PDB file of N, CA, C and O in Angstrom:
ATOM      1  N   MET A  33      -8.065  32.471  -3.920  1.00 57.00           N
ATOM      2  CA  MET A  33      -7.695  31.449  -4.843  1.00 57.00           C
ATOM      3  C   MET A  33      -8.975  30.536  -4.972  1.00 57.00           C
ATOM      4  O   MET A  33      -9.444  30.064  -4.028  1.00 57.00           O
ATOM      5  N   LYS A  34      -8.962  30.395  -6.209  1.00 62.00           N
ATOM      6  CA  LYS A  34     -10.347  29.501  -6.599  1.00 62.00           C
ATOM      7  C   LYS A  34      -9.886  28.257  -7.441  1.00 62.00           C
ATOM      8  O   LYS A  34      -9.476  28.644  -8.605  1.00 62.00           O
ATOM      9  N   PRO A  35      -9.761  26.970  -6.963  1.00 69.00           N
ATOM     10  CA  PRO A  35      -9.291  26.071  -7.730  1.00 69.00           C
ATOM     11  C   PRO A  35     -10.511  25.300  -8.578  1.00 69.00           C
ATOM     12  O   PRO A  35     -11.622  25.178  -8.116  1.00 69.00           O
ATOM     13  N   ASN A  36     -10.200  24.970  -9.846  1.00 77.00           N
ATOM     14  CA  ASN A  36     -11.141  24.207 -10.754  1.00 77.00           C
ATOM     15  C   ASN A  36     -10.364  23.085 -11.236  1.00 77.00           C
ATOM     16  O   ASN A  36      -9.214  23.152 -11.534  1.00 77.00           O
ATOM     17  N   GLY A  37     -11.143  21.990 -11.567  1.00 80.00           N
ATOM     18  CA  GLY A  37     -10.376  20.879 -12.047  1.00 80.00           C
ATOM     19  C   GLY A  37     -11.427  19.758 -12.675  1.00 80.00           C
ATOM     20  O   GLY A  37     -12.714  20.017 -12.576  1.00 80.00           O
ATOM     21  N   GLY A  38     -10.816  18.817 -13.284  1.00 80.00           N
ATOM     22  CA  GLY A  38     -11.486  17.800 -13.765  1.00 80.00           C
ATOM     23  C   GLY A  38     -10.546  16.445 -13.924  1.00 80.00           C
ATOM     24  O   GLY A  38      -9.410  16.596 -13.993  1.00 80.00           O
ATOM     25  N   LEU A  39     -11.360  15.345 -14.096  1.00 73.00           N
ATOM     26  CA  LEU A  39     -10.539  14.082 -14.203  1.00 73.00           C
ATOM     27  C   LEU A  39     -11.229  13.161 -15.218  1.00 73.00           C
ATOM     28  O   LEU A  39     -12.602  13.219 -15.218  1.00 73.00           O
ATOM     29  N   ALA A  40     -10.698  12.597 -16.166  1.00 74.00           N
ATOM     30  CA  ALA A  40     -11.322  11.639 -17.074  1.00 74.00           C
ATOM     31  C   ALA A  40     -10.413  10.335 -17.129  1.00 74.00           C
ATOM     32  O   ALA A  40      -9.185  10.406 -17.164  1.00 74.00           O
ATOM     33  N   CYS A  41     -11.093   9.229 -17.044  1.00 73.00           N
ATOM     34  CA  CYS A  41     -10.306   8.125 -17.233  1.00 73.00           C
ATOM     35  C   CYS A  41     -11.115   7.004 -17.887  1.00 73.00           C
ATOM     36  O   CYS A  41     -12.380   6.969 -17.974  1.00 73.00           O
ATOM     37  N   THR A  42     -10.428   5.894 -18.344  1.00 74.00           N
ATOM     38  CA  THR A  42     -11.044   4.856 -19.110  1.00 74.00           C
ATOM     39  C   THR A  42     -10.340   3.639 -18.905  1.00 74.00           C
ATOM     40  O   THR A  42      -9.141   3.564 -18.780  1.00 74.00           O
ATOM     41  N   GLY A  43     -11.009   2.419 -19.057  1.00 72.00           N
ATOM     42  CA  GLY A  43     -10.372   1.200 -18.936  1.00 72.00           C
ATOM     43  C   GLY A  43     -11.208   0.118 -19.486  1.00 72.00           C
ATOM     44  O   GLY A  43     -12.425   0.223 -19.259  1.00 72.00           O
ATOM     45  N   LEU A  44     -10.785  -0.976 -20.101  1.00 70.00           N
ATOM     46  CA  LEU A  44     -11.556  -1.863 -20.615  1.00 70.00           C
ATOM     47  C   LEU A  44     -10.634  -3.258 -20.477  1.00 70.00           C
ATOM     48  O   LEU A  44      -9.549  -3.285 -21.104  1.00 70.00           O
ATOM     49  N   ARG A  45     -11.310  -4.340 -20.201  1.00 65.00           N
ATOM     50  CA  ARG A  45     -10.560  -5.471 -20.102  1.00 65.00           C
ATOM     51  C   ARG A  45     -10.629  -6.139 -21.472  1.00 65.00           C
ATOM     52  O   ARG A  45     -11.695  -6.810 -21.825  1.00 65.00           O
ATOM     53  N   CYS A  46      -9.559  -6.002 -22.286  1.00 65.00           N
ATOM     54  CA  CYS A  46      -9.495  -6.298 -23.579  1.00 65.00           C
ATOM     55  C   CYS A  46      -9.104  -7.780 -23.776  1.00 65.00           C
ATOM     56  O   CYS A  46      -9.738  -8.420 -24.665  1.00 65.00           O
ATOM     57  N   TRP A  47      -8.311  -8.465 -22.960  1.00 62.00           N
ATOM     58  CA  TRP A  47      -7.859  -9.741 -23.162  1.00 62.00           C
ATOM     59  C   TRP A  47      -8.116 -10.543 -21.820  1.00 62.00           C
ATOM     60  O   TRP A  47      -7.312 -10.764 -21.041  1.00 62.00           O
ATOM     61  N   PRO A  48      -9.493 -10.914 -21.660  1.00 62.00           N
ATOM     62  CA  PRO A  48      -9.815 -11.577 -20.398  1.00 62.00           C
ATOM     63  C   PRO A  48      -9.075 -12.837 -20.205  1.00 62.00           C
ATOM     64  O   PRO A  48      -8.708 -13.290 -19.085  1.00 62.00           O
ATOM     65  N   ARG A  49      -8.521 -13.543 -21.106  1.00 69.00           N
ATOM     66  CA  ARG A  49      -7.891 -14.808 -21.083  1.00 69.00           C
ATOM     67  C   ARG A  49      -6.556 -14.523 -20.171  1.00 69.00           C
ATOM     68  O   ARG A  49      -6.265 -15.345 -19.478  1.00 69.00           O
ATOM     69  N   PHE A  50      -5.869 -13.357 -20.449  1.00 70.00           N
ATOM     70  CA  PHE A  50      -4.783 -12.995 -19.883  1.00 70.00           C
ATOM     71  C   PHE A  50      -4.781 -12.200 -18.815  1.00 70.00           C
ATOM     72  O   PHE A  50      -3.874 -11.888 -18.029  1.00 70.00           O
ATOM     73  N   GLY A  51      -5.964 -11.530 -18.554  1.00 74.00           N
ATOM     74  CA  GLY A  51      -6.271 -10.568 -17.444  1.00 74.00           C
ATOM     75  C   GLY A  51      -5.487  -9.220 -17.584  1.00 74.00           C
ATOM     76  O   GLY A  51      -5.232  -8.563 -16.742  1.00 74.00           O
ATOM     77  N   LEU A  52      -5.265  -8.873 -18.822  1.00 77.00           N
ATOM     78  CA  LEU A  52      -4.664  -7.445 -19.206  1.00 77.00           C
ATOM     79  C   LEU A  52      -5.859  -6.500 -19.319  1.00 77.00           C
ATOM     80  O   LEU A  52      -6.728  -6.566 -20.221  1.00 77.00           O
ATOM     81  N   THR A  53      -5.592  -5.440 -18.671  1.00 77.00           N
ATOM     82  CA  THR A  53      -6.628  -4.193 -18.843  1.00 77.00           C
ATOM     83  C   THR A  53      -5.754  -2.915 -19.028  1.00 77.00           C
ATOM     84  O   THR A  53      -4.976  -2.422 -18.143  1.00 77.00           O
ATOM     85  N   PRO A  54      -5.809  -2.455 -20.231  1.00 81.00           N
ATOM     86  CA  PRO A  54      -5.245  -1.043 -20.567  1.00 81.00           C
ATOM     87  C   PRO A  54      -6.137  -0.039 -19.873  1.00 81.00           C
ATOM     88  O   PRO A  54      -7.221  -0.102 -19.922  1.00 81.00           O
ATOM     89  N   TYR A  55      -5.292   0.943 -19.330  1.00 81.00           N
ATOM     90  CA  TYR A  55      -6.003   2.038 -18.461  1.00 81.00           C
ATOM     91  C   TYR A  55      -5.395   3.430 -18.926  1.00 81.00           C
ATOM     92  O   TYR A  55      -4.239   3.441 -18.990  1.00 81.00           O
ATOM     93  N   ALA A  56      -6.122   4.397 -19.062  1.00 86.00           N
ATOM     94  CA  ALA A  56      -5.649   5.673 -19.349  1.00 86.00           C
ATOM     95  C   ALA A  56      -6.357   6.717 -18.628  1.00 86.00           C
ATOM     96  O   ALA A  56      -7.604   6.668 -18.421  1.00 86.00           O
ATOM     97  N   ALA A  57      -5.792   7.792 -18.044  1.00 86.00           N
ATOM     98  CA  ALA A  57      -6.400   8.787 -17.319  1.00 86.00           C
ATOM     99  C   ALA A  57      -5.657  10.357 -17.311  1.00 86.00           C
ATOM    100  O   ALA A  57      -4.517  10.228 -17.863  1.00 86.00           O
ATOM    101  N   GLY A  58      -6.517  11.303 -17.358  1.00 88.00           N
ATOM    102  CA  GLY A  58      -5.935  12.547 -17.597  1.00 88.00           C
ATOM    103  C   GLY A  58      -6.571  13.470 -16.601  1.00 88.00           C
ATOM    104  O   GLY A  58      -7.843  13.223 -16.222  1.00 88.00           O
ATOM    105  N   GLN A  59      -5.795  14.382 -15.970  1.00 89.00           N
ATOM    106  CA  GLN A  59      -6.523  15.357 -14.951  1.00 89.00           C
ATOM    107  C   GLN A  59      -5.834  16.703 -15.085  1.00 89.00           C
ATOM    108  O   GLN A  59      -4.621  16.766 -15.593  1.00 89.00           O
ATOM    109  N   PHE A  60      -6.569  17.581 -14.847  1.00 89.00           N
ATOM    110  CA  PHE A  60      -6.040  18.977 -14.805  1.00 89.00           C
ATOM    111  C   PHE A  60      -6.617  19.701 -13.625  1.00 89.00           C
ATOM    112  O   PHE A  60      -7.662  19.383 -13.110  1.00 89.00           O
ATOM    113  N   THR A  61      -5.922  20.885 -13.126  1.00 89.00           N
ATOM    114  CA  THR A  61      -6.280  21.623 -12.131  1.00 89.00           C
ATOM    115  C   THR A  61      -5.925  23.196 -12.638  1.00 89.00           C
ATOM    116  O   THR A  61      -4.826  23.355 -12.923  1.00 89.00           O
ATOM    117  N   THR A  62      -6.837  24.100 -12.370  1.00 90.00           N
ATOM    118  CA  THR A  62      -6.515  25.423 -12.633  1.00 90.00           C
ATOM    119  C   THR A  62      -6.834  26.238 -11.512  1.00 90.00           C
ATOM    120  O   THR A  62      -7.798  26.159 -10.668  1.00 90.00           O
ATOM    121  N   PHE A  63      -5.805  27.033 -11.084  1.00 89.00           N
ATOM    122  CA  PHE A  63      -5.975  27.958  -9.896  1.00 89.00           C
ATOM    123  C   PHE A  63      -6.074  29.495 -10.554  1.00 89.00           C
ATOM    124  O   PHE A  63      -5.207  29.840 -11.352  1.00 89.00           O
ATOM    125  N   ASP A  64      -7.137  30.181 -10.154  1.00 89.00           N
ATOM    126  CA  ASP A  64      -7.354  31.575 -10.545  1.00 89.00           C
ATOM    127  C   ASP A  64      -7.019  32.411  -9.422  1.00 89.00           C
ATOM    128  O   ASP A  64      -7.563  32.409  -8.425  1.00 89.00           O
ATOM    129  N   LEU A  65      -5.941  33.071  -9.569  1.00 88.00           N
ATOM    130  CA  LEU A  65      -5.203  33.929  -8.515  1.00 88.00           C
ATOM    131  C   LEU A  65      -5.636  35.305  -8.639  1.00 88.00           C
ATOM    132  O   LEU A  65      -5.670  35.861  -9.853  1.00 88.00           O
ATOM    133  N   PRO A  66      -6.046  36.081  -7.623  1.00 90.00           N
ATOM    134  CA  PRO A  66      -6.680  37.432  -7.816  1.00 90.00           C
ATOM    135  C   PRO A  66      -5.556  38.295  -7.826  1.00 90.00           C
ATOM    136  O   PRO A  66      -4.411  38.039  -7.445  1.00 90.00           O
ATOM    137  N   ALA A  67      -5.856  39.644  -8.279  1.00 94.00           N
ATOM    138  CA  ALA A  67      -4.908  40.711  -8.336  1.00 94.00           C
ATOM    139  C   ALA A  67      -4.662  41.189  -6.820  1.00 94.00           C
ATOM    140  O   ALA A  67      -5.596  40.897  -6.033  1.00 94.00           O
ATOM    141  N   TYR A  68      -3.529  41.643  -6.746  1.00 93.00           N
ATOM    142  CA  TYR A  68      -3.059  42.050  -5.221  1.00 93.00           C
ATOM    143  C   TYR A  68      -2.249  43.365  -5.300  1.00 93.00           C
ATOM    144  O   TYR A  68      -1.549  43.539  -5.934  1.00 93.00           O
ATOM    145  N   ALA A  69      -2.523  44.381  -4.429  1.00 93.00           N
ATOM    146  CA  ALA A  69      -1.912  45.533  -4.401  1.00 93.00           C
ATOM    147  C   ALA A  69      -1.892  46.143  -2.992  1.00 93.00           C
ATOM    148  O   ALA A  69      -2.772  46.161  -2.174  1.00 93.00           O
ATOM    149  N   GLU A  70      -0.545  46.719  -2.683  1.00 92.00           N
ATOM    150  CA  GLU A  70      -0.497  47.296  -1.299  1.00 92.00           C
ATOM    151  C   GLU A  70      -0.093  48.828  -1.549  1.00 92.00           C
ATOM    152  O   GLU A  70       0.584  49.219  -2.651  1.00 92.00           O
ATOM    153  N   GLN A  71      -0.454  49.542  -0.517  1.00 90.00           N
ATOM    154  CA  GLN A  71       0.073  51.059  -0.737  1.00 90.00           C
ATOM    155  C   GLN A  71       0.662  51.316   0.735  1.00 90.00           C
ATOM    156  O   GLN A  71       0.245  50.939   1.758  1.00 90.00           O
ATOM    157  N   ALA A  72       1.754  52.175   0.677  1.00 87.00           N
ATOM    158  CA  ALA A  72       2.398  52.702   1.922  1.00 87.00           C
ATOM    159  C   ALA A  72       1.451  53.912   2.355  1.00 87.00           C
ATOM    160  O   ALA A  72       1.101  54.890   1.730  1.00 87.00           O
ATOM    161  N   LEU A  73       1.282  53.919   3.828  1.00 87.00           N
ATOM    162  CA  LEU A  73       0.455  54.892   4.421  1.00 87.00           C
ATOM    163  C   LEU A  73       1.427  56.014   4.685  1.00 87.00           C
ATOM    164  O   LEU A  73       1.038  57.163   4.703  1.00 87.00           O
ATOM    165  N   VAL A  74       2.597  55.712   5.035  1.00 87.00           N
ATOM    166  CA  VAL A  74       3.681  56.797   5.441  1.00 87.00           C
ATOM    167  C   VAL A  74       4.859  56.445   4.566  1.00 87.00           C
ATOM    168  O   VAL A  74       5.358  55.331   4.612  1.00 87.00           O
ATOM    169  N   GLY A  75       5.648  57.483   4.017  1.00 86.00           N
ATOM    170  CA  GLY A  75       6.860  57.155   3.341  1.00 86.00           C
ATOM    171  C   GLY A  75       6.775  56.777   1.960  1.00 86.00           C
ATOM    172  O   GLY A  75       5.634  56.658   1.340  1.00 86.00           O
ATOM    173  N   SER A  76       7.897  56.152   1.477  1.00 85.00           N
ATOM    174  CA  SER A  76       7.911  55.725   0.208  1.00 85.00           C
ATOM    175  C   SER A  76       7.343  54.413  -0.135  1.00 85.00           C
ATOM    176  O   SER A  76       7.205  53.606   0.969  1.00 85.00           O
ATOM    177  N   GLY A  77       6.758  54.140  -1.256  1.00 84.00           N
ATOM    178  CA  GLY A  77       5.998  52.814  -1.422  1.00 84.00           C
ATOM    179  C   GLY A  77       7.001  51.920  -2.196  1.00 84.00           C
ATOM    180  O   GLY A  77       6.403  51.058  -2.888  1.00 84.00           O
ATOM    181  N   ALA A  78       8.218  52.026  -1.948  1.00 87.00           N
ATOM    182  CA  ALA A  78       9.263  51.194  -2.776  1.00 87.00           C
ATOM    183  C   ALA A  78       9.066  49.882  -2.493  1.00 87.00           C
ATOM    184  O   ALA A  78       9.452  48.892  -3.444  1.00 87.00           O
ATOM    185  N   PHE A  79       8.570  49.390  -1.314  1.00 87.00           N
ATOM    186  CA  PHE A  79       8.568  47.947  -0.942  1.00 87.00           C
ATOM    187  C   PHE A  79       7.058  47.460  -0.895  1.00 87.00           C
ATOM    188  O   PHE A  79       6.821  46.399  -0.536  1.00 87.00           O
ATOM    189  N   ALA A  80       6.284  48.227  -1.523  1.00 89.00           N
ATOM    190  CA  ALA A  80       4.730  47.665  -1.550  1.00 89.00           C
ATOM    191  C   ALA A  80       4.668  46.745  -2.703  1.00 89.00           C
ATOM    192  O   ALA A  80       5.284  46.887  -3.872  1.00 89.00           O
ATOM    193  N   LEU A  81       3.887  45.693  -2.554  1.00 91.00           N
ATOM    194  CA  LEU A  81       3.807  44.668  -3.515  1.00 91.00           C
ATOM    195  C   LEU A  81       2.631  44.894  -4.489  1.00 91.00           C
ATOM    196  O   LEU A  81       1.606  45.404  -3.963  1.00 91.00           O
ATOM    197  N   ASN A  82       2.756  44.600  -5.689  1.00 92.00           N
ATOM    198  CA  ASN A  82       1.600  44.688  -6.763  1.00 92.00           C
ATOM    199  C   ASN A  82       1.692  43.440  -7.678  1.00 92.00           C
ATOM    200  O   ASN A  82       2.857  43.239  -8.247  1.00 92.00           O
ATOM    201  N   TYR A  83       0.717  42.747  -7.710  1.00 91.00           N
ATOM    202  CA  TYR A  83       0.548  41.675  -8.497  1.00 91.00           C
ATOM    203  C   TYR A  83      -0.654  41.661  -9.383  1.00 91.00           C
ATOM    204  O   TYR A  83      -1.744  42.110  -8.844  1.00 91.00           O
ATOM    205  N   ASP A  84      -0.599  41.342 -10.608  1.00 95.00           N
ATOM    206  CA  ASP A  84      -1.664  41.060 -11.578  1.00 95.00           C
ATOM    207  C   ASP A  84      -2.487  39.782 -11.295  1.00 95.00           C
ATOM    208  O   ASP A  84      -1.895  38.851 -10.740  1.00 95.00           O
ATOM    209  N   ALA A  85      -3.715  39.769 -11.726  1.00 94.00           N
ATOM    210  CA  ALA A  85      -4.435  38.477 -11.646  1.00 94.00           C
ATOM    211  C   ALA A  85      -3.722  37.398 -12.586  1.00 94.00           C
ATOM    212  O   ALA A  85      -3.110  37.776 -13.671  1.00 94.00           O
ATOM    213  N   LYS A  86      -3.888  36.250 -12.118  1.00 92.00           N
ATOM    214  CA  LYS A  86      -3.140  35.159 -12.866  1.00 92.00           C
ATOM    215  C   LYS A  86      -4.014  33.813 -12.920  1.00 92.00           C
ATOM    216  O   LYS A  86      -4.589  33.576 -11.781  1.00 92.00           O
ATOM    217  N   SER A  87      -3.885  33.031 -14.070  1.00 92.00           N
ATOM    218  CA  SER A  87      -4.508  31.749 -13.915  1.00 92.00           C
ATOM    219  C   SER A  87      -3.391  30.656 -14.301  1.00 92.00           C
ATOM    220  O   SER A  87      -2.774  30.823 -15.330  1.00 92.00           O
ATOM    221  N   ILE A  88      -3.282  29.700 -13.366  1.00 90.00           N
ATOM    222  CA  ILE A  88      -2.306  28.646 -13.565  1.00 90.00           C
ATOM    223  C   ILE A  88      -2.947  27.335 -13.678  1.00 90.00           C
ATOM    224  O   ILE A  88      -3.885  27.061 -12.916  1.00 90.00           O
ATOM    225  N   THR A  89      -2.446  26.580 -14.683  1.00 90.00           N
ATOM    226  CA  THR A  89      -3.024  25.222 -14.953  1.00 90.00           C
ATOM    227  C   THR A  89      -2.126  24.136 -14.906  1.00 90.00           C
ATOM    228  O   THR A  89      -0.914  24.340 -15.325  1.00 90.00           O
ATOM    229  N   GLY A  90      -2.218  23.240 -14.121  1.00 91.00           N
ATOM    230  CA  GLY A  90      -1.383  21.954 -14.081  1.00 91.00           C
ATOM    231  C   GLY A  90      -1.977  20.699 -14.651  1.00 91.00           C
ATOM    232  O   GLY A  90      -3.273  20.609 -14.445  1.00 91.00           O
ATOM    233  N   THR A  91      -1.375  19.828 -15.199  1.00 91.00           N
ATOM    234  CA  THR A  91      -1.884  18.724 -15.942  1.00 91.00           C
ATOM    235  C   THR A  91      -1.123  17.488 -15.447  1.00 91.00           C
ATOM    236  O   THR A  91      -0.073  17.484 -15.112  1.00 91.00           O
ATOM    237  N   ARG A  92      -1.698  16.387 -15.583  1.00 89.00           N
ATOM    238  CA  ARG A  92      -1.193  15.101 -15.289  1.00 89.00           C
ATOM    239  C   ARG A  92      -1.951  14.010 -16.144  1.00 89.00           C
ATOM    240  O   ARG A  92      -3.133  14.020 -16.295  1.00 89.00           O
ATOM    241  N   SER A  93      -1.224  12.997 -16.492  1.00 90.00           N
ATOM    242  CA  SER A  93      -1.676  11.875 -17.466  1.00 90.00           C
ATOM    243  C   SER A  93      -1.085  10.533 -17.062  1.00 90.00           C
ATOM    244  O   SER A  93       0.046  10.516 -16.652  1.00 90.00           O
ATOM    245  N   ASP A  94      -1.775   9.521 -17.274  1.00 86.00           N
ATOM    246  CA  ASP A  94      -1.230   8.202 -16.891  1.00 86.00           C
ATOM    247  C   ASP A  94      -1.735   7.166 -17.863  1.00 86.00           C
ATOM    248  O   ASP A  94      -2.913   7.320 -18.475  1.00 86.00           O
ATOM    249  N   ALA A  95      -0.953   6.340 -18.397  1.00 86.00           N
ATOM    250  CA  ALA A  95      -1.239   5.195 -19.422  1.00 86.00           C
ATOM    251  C   ALA A  95      -0.548   4.020 -18.866  1.00 86.00           C
ATOM    252  O   ALA A  95       0.647   3.896 -18.978  1.00 86.00           O
ATOM    253  N   ILE A  96      -1.345   2.924 -18.436  1.00 84.00           N
ATOM    254  CA  ILE A  96      -0.851   1.762 -17.876  1.00 84.00           C
ATOM    255  C   ILE A  96      -1.522   0.502 -18.341  1.00 84.00           C
ATOM    256  O   ILE A  96      -2.552   0.583 -19.006  1.00 84.00           O
ATOM    257  N   VAL A  97      -1.038  -0.632 -18.198  1.00 82.00           N
ATOM    258  CA  VAL A  97      -1.657  -1.874 -18.490  1.00 82.00           C
ATOM    259  C   VAL A  97      -1.649  -2.620 -17.063  1.00 82.00           C
ATOM    260  O   VAL A  97      -0.651  -2.894 -16.576  1.00 82.00           O
ATOM    261  N   ARG A  98      -2.676  -3.020 -16.738  1.00 78.00           N
ATOM    262  CA  ARG A  98      -2.869  -3.957 -15.385  1.00 78.00           C
ATOM    263  C   ARG A  98      -2.927  -5.245 -15.750  1.00 78.00           C
ATOM    264  O   ARG A  98      -3.580  -5.711 -16.657  1.00 78.00           O
ATOM    265  N   TYR A  99      -2.454  -6.163 -14.852  1.00 77.00           N
ATOM    266  CA  TYR A  99      -2.425  -7.522 -14.884  1.00 77.00           C
ATOM    267  C   TYR A  99      -3.119  -8.228 -13.707  1.00 77.00           C
ATOM    268  O   TYR A  99      -2.794  -7.667 -12.539  1.00 77.00           O
ATOM    269  N   ALA A 100      -4.103  -9.026 -13.951  1.00 71.00           N
ATOM    270  CA  ALA A 100      -4.911  -9.590 -12.768  1.00 71.00           C
ATOM    271  C   ALA A 100      -5.114 -11.067 -13.140  1.00 71.00           C
ATOM    272  O   ALA A 100      -5.185 -11.295 -14.392  1.00 71.00           O
ATOM    273  N   TRP A 101      -5.085 -11.813 -12.176  1.00 64.00           N
ATOM    274  CA  TRP A 101      -5.334 -13.231 -12.308  1.00 64.00           C
ATOM    275  C   TRP A 101      -6.738 -13.586 -12.693  1.00 64.00           C
ATOM    276  O   TRP A 101      -7.718 -13.406 -12.252  1.00 64.00           O
TER     277      TRP A 101
END
């Protein structure tokens, strides 16, 4: 399993008089899963597992406004 990922965020104090800071962030993680195969040495291979390679990506995002004195 080989994870890859990235994060991007930004924030700017737009209204310093009120202490409001809008903030946005986005994140992703990708897992590259390898193929897997089993073979039975004796008897039937009915319970042997076989999986193809797969790539799975999860994402997350945030958008908030922070208030500071």
